[in-house]
Amino acid sequence: MALSSSRSWRYNVFLSFHGPDVRSSYLSHLRKQFERNGIITFNDQEIERSQTIKPELTRAIQESRISIVVLSQNYASSSWCLNELVEILDCKETGQIVMTVFYKVNPSDVRKQIGGFGKAFKETCQGKTETEIQSWTKALTYVANIEGEHSLNWVNEADLIEKIATDVSNKLNASLSRDFDGMVGLEDHLGKMKSLLHLENNEAMIIGISGPAGIGKTTIARALFNQLSFSFPLRYFMGNVKGSYRRTDCDEHGLKLRLQEQLLRKILNQKRMKISHLNVIYERLGNQKVLIILDDVDHLEQIIVTTEDQELLQQHGINNVYNVAFPSSEEALGIFCLSAFKQISPPDGFGRLAERAAELCSNLPLGLCVVGSSLLDKSLICISTNGDIQMHKLLQQVGTQEIKRQEPWKRHILIDPYEICDVLQSNTGTGTVMGISFDITEISKVSISKKTFRRMCNLRFLRVYKRRIDKNVEVHIPEEMEFPHGLRLLHWKAYPSKCLPPTFHPEYLVELNMQHSQLEKLWEGTQPLTNLTKMNLSGSGNLKEVPDLSNAKNLELLDLSGCMSLVEIPSSISNLHKLQELMMMFCINLEVIPEGLNLMSIETVNMVGCLRLRTFTPSFMSFNLRHIFLTRCEKLQSLPDIVSTELITLNVNGCQSLQRVPNCFHSTKVALNFTKCFNLSQEARKSIIQRSFLDGRKYVGTRSSNKWARLPGWACLPGNEVPAEFNHRAKGNSLTILPESSDKPLYASAIFKICIVISPKNKVGSNLPKIICLRMNKFVCSCPCYDFQVYNKISMSSVFAHLSTEHLFVFLYVLDQKDHSLGVLSEILFKIESGPNFEITECGAQMWTEETPALETIECGAEETENVDEGKSRRSFWSCLLLCCFIVCCIVIFAWGKKTIDF
């Protein structure tokens, strides 16, 4: 049994049969049924038959989970079949399952080797050794005693075949699993349980498994059932008896009937069995070999297998009880490590930590598994994608409790608001304090002393914040207040003064966060800001000027959103070579952006709601730029050319004065939102519609372009008619594309640029706006290929949610890799579906194939073309000059050589 549980089988079934009796009739139908049921059968048709069994046939028998012996009238006439049978029964001893089918032959004839079967057997035995005859006789006698199917008992042979296939499937499904392999201490438990069962006897027994919750009773019972079930023709594991059978809608007698019905249905495989009295289970199973395990029992009238109630076992006279003991310290550590580290012992450096965790779980197996699994691949401290250090809540609680246990004058971190308030007002801080996190929500008034921070010479971070924005708190600070020089983080929400103190030294400052402050300026002159990486002044409505940032060469984030008094950005930001994000949302008075900025690392520029901004400087156009947000910049008139090939988002929604846009948009990934841009020039509309996603052409015909399937590139702009360049057009939401001619076939590898007209219905609905493109090939079922509700739900919601007029929506359609194998098609049907609030009035498509002109042949702006032509002219001039020099040199060398020979 142990061997079969650890083996991997090559075949599900090996069939032993006499070919002339069954191959062309019964056996062929049985093989077909096995094939339909997904049962893998060894095929012996390519093996040449002989008197001795072939080695490959022996291997096939040994590598099959089940052997089915089809005993027919002439089965014993073949020494080949008899040798197969001997090998099959040898393999049965190592855990293989053997099934029998008596096909038009009496089992007693096989058992006693009489009748026509016996006559064939005697003829085969002529000239054989006594050893062979004895082994064959023993094998036939043994196999005839295995309970099997008799074809003579079946009126319909098809029903017999279906029954055999079902039995085989059930046996395969019930094969030994490896779910319990490697469980610490389990083998010892199973050995003790088997000793209580006395498997060598045929007596009926009831065994109890007792122990506290989480000790492993159910695990032991399931593992035992997994190992022993093959020894019992009838078996059933009923789990959670306590939870499944409660006395809520029936009395005690009815509860017993329900339990017996469930047992008999599962054991006898009869789904609609009904019983009327309690003796039915004895009548049906009284003479059978049955294994029943009931898990988690608590009612007295029920059969008990696993329970926490020791008295329940005694009341029912069950003396064979296995009390599950707690694992040893070593076993508990192994159980925890298997769940937490997927290995039996802790990794280097985690030994003491793992031992402590096992102790906290009191060595309870369930607790060890739950805690270990929850810690798998987890870290109590991690760094987020934006560089912030994140801490597990449990670790935060432990740290808070540890701080509170310290004496007040010894604390490195101050977090209690009343204690902090007292320290700041009475000037009792010490050099021990390294950090202050001050939540002023519960404080009504606080006055800070001028020299309150002087004694806190080691203060590294100062955080003052409110959890509730609507709570008014009076904070009074003197103009000459001295901040500590070594401060790394200053986070003061709603800072009450107009300027930071003149003695403020930001030399070591890494992050400055002064959201919603009353600041009008930060400081005078230039400060050493070489360590500063983040500056957030958002919501400071009175801020009139940004300080000189020429020394902030490591600044990565500058957030000036909501600084409504700000009119211009200082030219000193041109030195911010590492700046990645510039946030200036709702700077409603911002008019000027300096020219000549050299922001080579900039990735995101957000100027949403800058109502007076007229131009967007080309200085922002770095090669790394990924996101540009200019929504509701109502006076913005033009956009510069975009050099970045990494651009993902360009959102100029609501820029009603916008007229000019970049000549080309090369990225297939870019989302171009030009909704409500009603003053776009014809040239701008042409750039958006015709010259967007041009790089998608180079993927035409690529059969391994899986990463380019369902590309998210799209563009949206005002319009009520599909442009003429989309040569396939149709009214409504569906479009059929046919081959243009016999010499221009329709390839499945083509890329389509699709344009649709979206008309809002002016109806309020709860569903998110969405666009779904369904593509159907002729004679091929449809499959959803483009679904913005899945891939870009937020963007689509913001794009379509407030449309009041018709707009054009343009997007790329790229096939999945599997669709390339379709080859040439006779027809493609596109059907566009929208949400309930929108209607598709027209759609069109432009097809790109391998024959479509490449990107380089498409004009992408006059200036770009002129530059290319000028470059080609220069290259041609220098090529001709070099060629002429080469020819002259050859002539001179030839002439000099000729003179030398003449001389």
Coordinates of N, CA and C in Angstrom, one line a residue, residues 415-421 436-446 463-475 492-494:
I415 N 4.3 60.1 21.1 CA 3.0 59.9 20.3 C 1.8 60.3 21.0
D416 N 1.8 60.4 22.3 CA 0.6 60.7 23.1 C 0.4 62.2 22.9
P417 N -0.8 62.7 22.4 CA -1.0 64.1 22.1 C -0.9 65.0 23.4
Y418 N -1.4 64.5 24.5 CA -1.4 65.3 25.7 C 0.0 65.5 26.3
E419 N 0.7 64.4 26.2 CA 2.1 64.4 26.6 C 2.9 65.4 25.8
I420 N 2.7 65.3 24.4 CA 3.4 66.2 23.5 C 3.1 67.6 23.8
C421 N 1.8 67.9 24.0 CA 1.3 69.2 24.2 C 2.0 69.8 25.5
I436 N 8.6 63.0 16.8 CA 7.4 63.4 17.4 C 6.3 63.2 16.4
S437 N 5.2 62.5 16.7 CA 4.1 62.3 15.9 C 2.9 62.9 16.6
F438 N 2.5 64.1 16.3 CA 1.5 64.8 17.1 C 0.2 65.0 16.3
D439 N -0.8 64.2 16.9 CA -2.2 64.3 16.3 C -2.9 65.4 17.1
I440 N -3.2 66.5 16.5 CA -3.8 67.6 17.3 C -5.3 67.6 17.2
T441 N -5.9 66.5 16.7 CA -7.4 66.5 16.6 C -8.1 66.6 17.9
E442 N -7.5 66.0 19.0 CA -8.2 66.1 20.3 C -7.8 67.3 21.1
I443 N -6.9 68.1 20.5 CA -6.4 69.3 21.3 C -7.1 70.5 20.8
S444 N -7.6 71.4 21.6 CA -8.3 72.6 21.2 C -7.4 73.8 21.0
K445 N -6.3 73.8 21.8 CA -5.4 74.9 21.8 C -4.0 74.5 22.3
V446 N -3.0 75.0 21.6 CA -1.6 74.7 22.0 C -0.7 75.9 21.6
R463 N 6.2 65.5 13.0 CA 4.9 65.3 12.2 C 3.8 65.9 13.1
V464 N 3.1 66.9 12.6 CA 2.0 67.5 13.2 C 0.8 67.4 12.2
Y465 N -0.3 66.8 12.6 CA -1.4 66.5 11.6 C -2.7 66.5 12.3
K466 N -3.8 66.5 11.5 CA -5.1 66.3 12.0 C -5.8 65.2 11.3
R467 N -6.5 64.3 12.0 CA -7.2 63.3 11.4 C -8.6 63.8 10.8
R468 N -9.0 64.9 11.4 CA -10.3 65.5 10.9 C -10.0 66.9 10.4
I469 N -10.2 67.1 9.1 CA -9.9 68.4 8.5 C -10.8 69.5 9.1
D470 N -12.1 69.1 9.4 CA -13.1 70.1 9.9 C -12.8 70.6 11.3
K471 N -11.9 69.9 12.0 CA -11.7 70.3 13.4 C -10.7 71.5 13.5
N472 N -11.2 72.6 14.1 CA -10.4 73.8 14.3 C -9.6 73.7 15.5
V473 N -8.3 73.9 15.4 CA -7.3 73.8 16.5 C -6.5 75.1 16.4
E474 N -6.4 75.8 17.6 CA -5.5 77.0 17.7 C -4.1 76.6 18.0
V475 N -3.2 76.8 17.1 CA -1.8 76.5 17.3 C -1.0 77.8 17.2
W492 N 4.0 69.2 8.6 CA 3.2 70.0 9.5 C 2.0 70.5 8.6
K493 N 0.9 69.8 8.9 CA -0.4 70.1 8.1 C -1.0 71.4 8.8
A494 N -1.4 72.3 7.9 CA -2.0 73.6 8.4 C -1.1 74.4 9.2

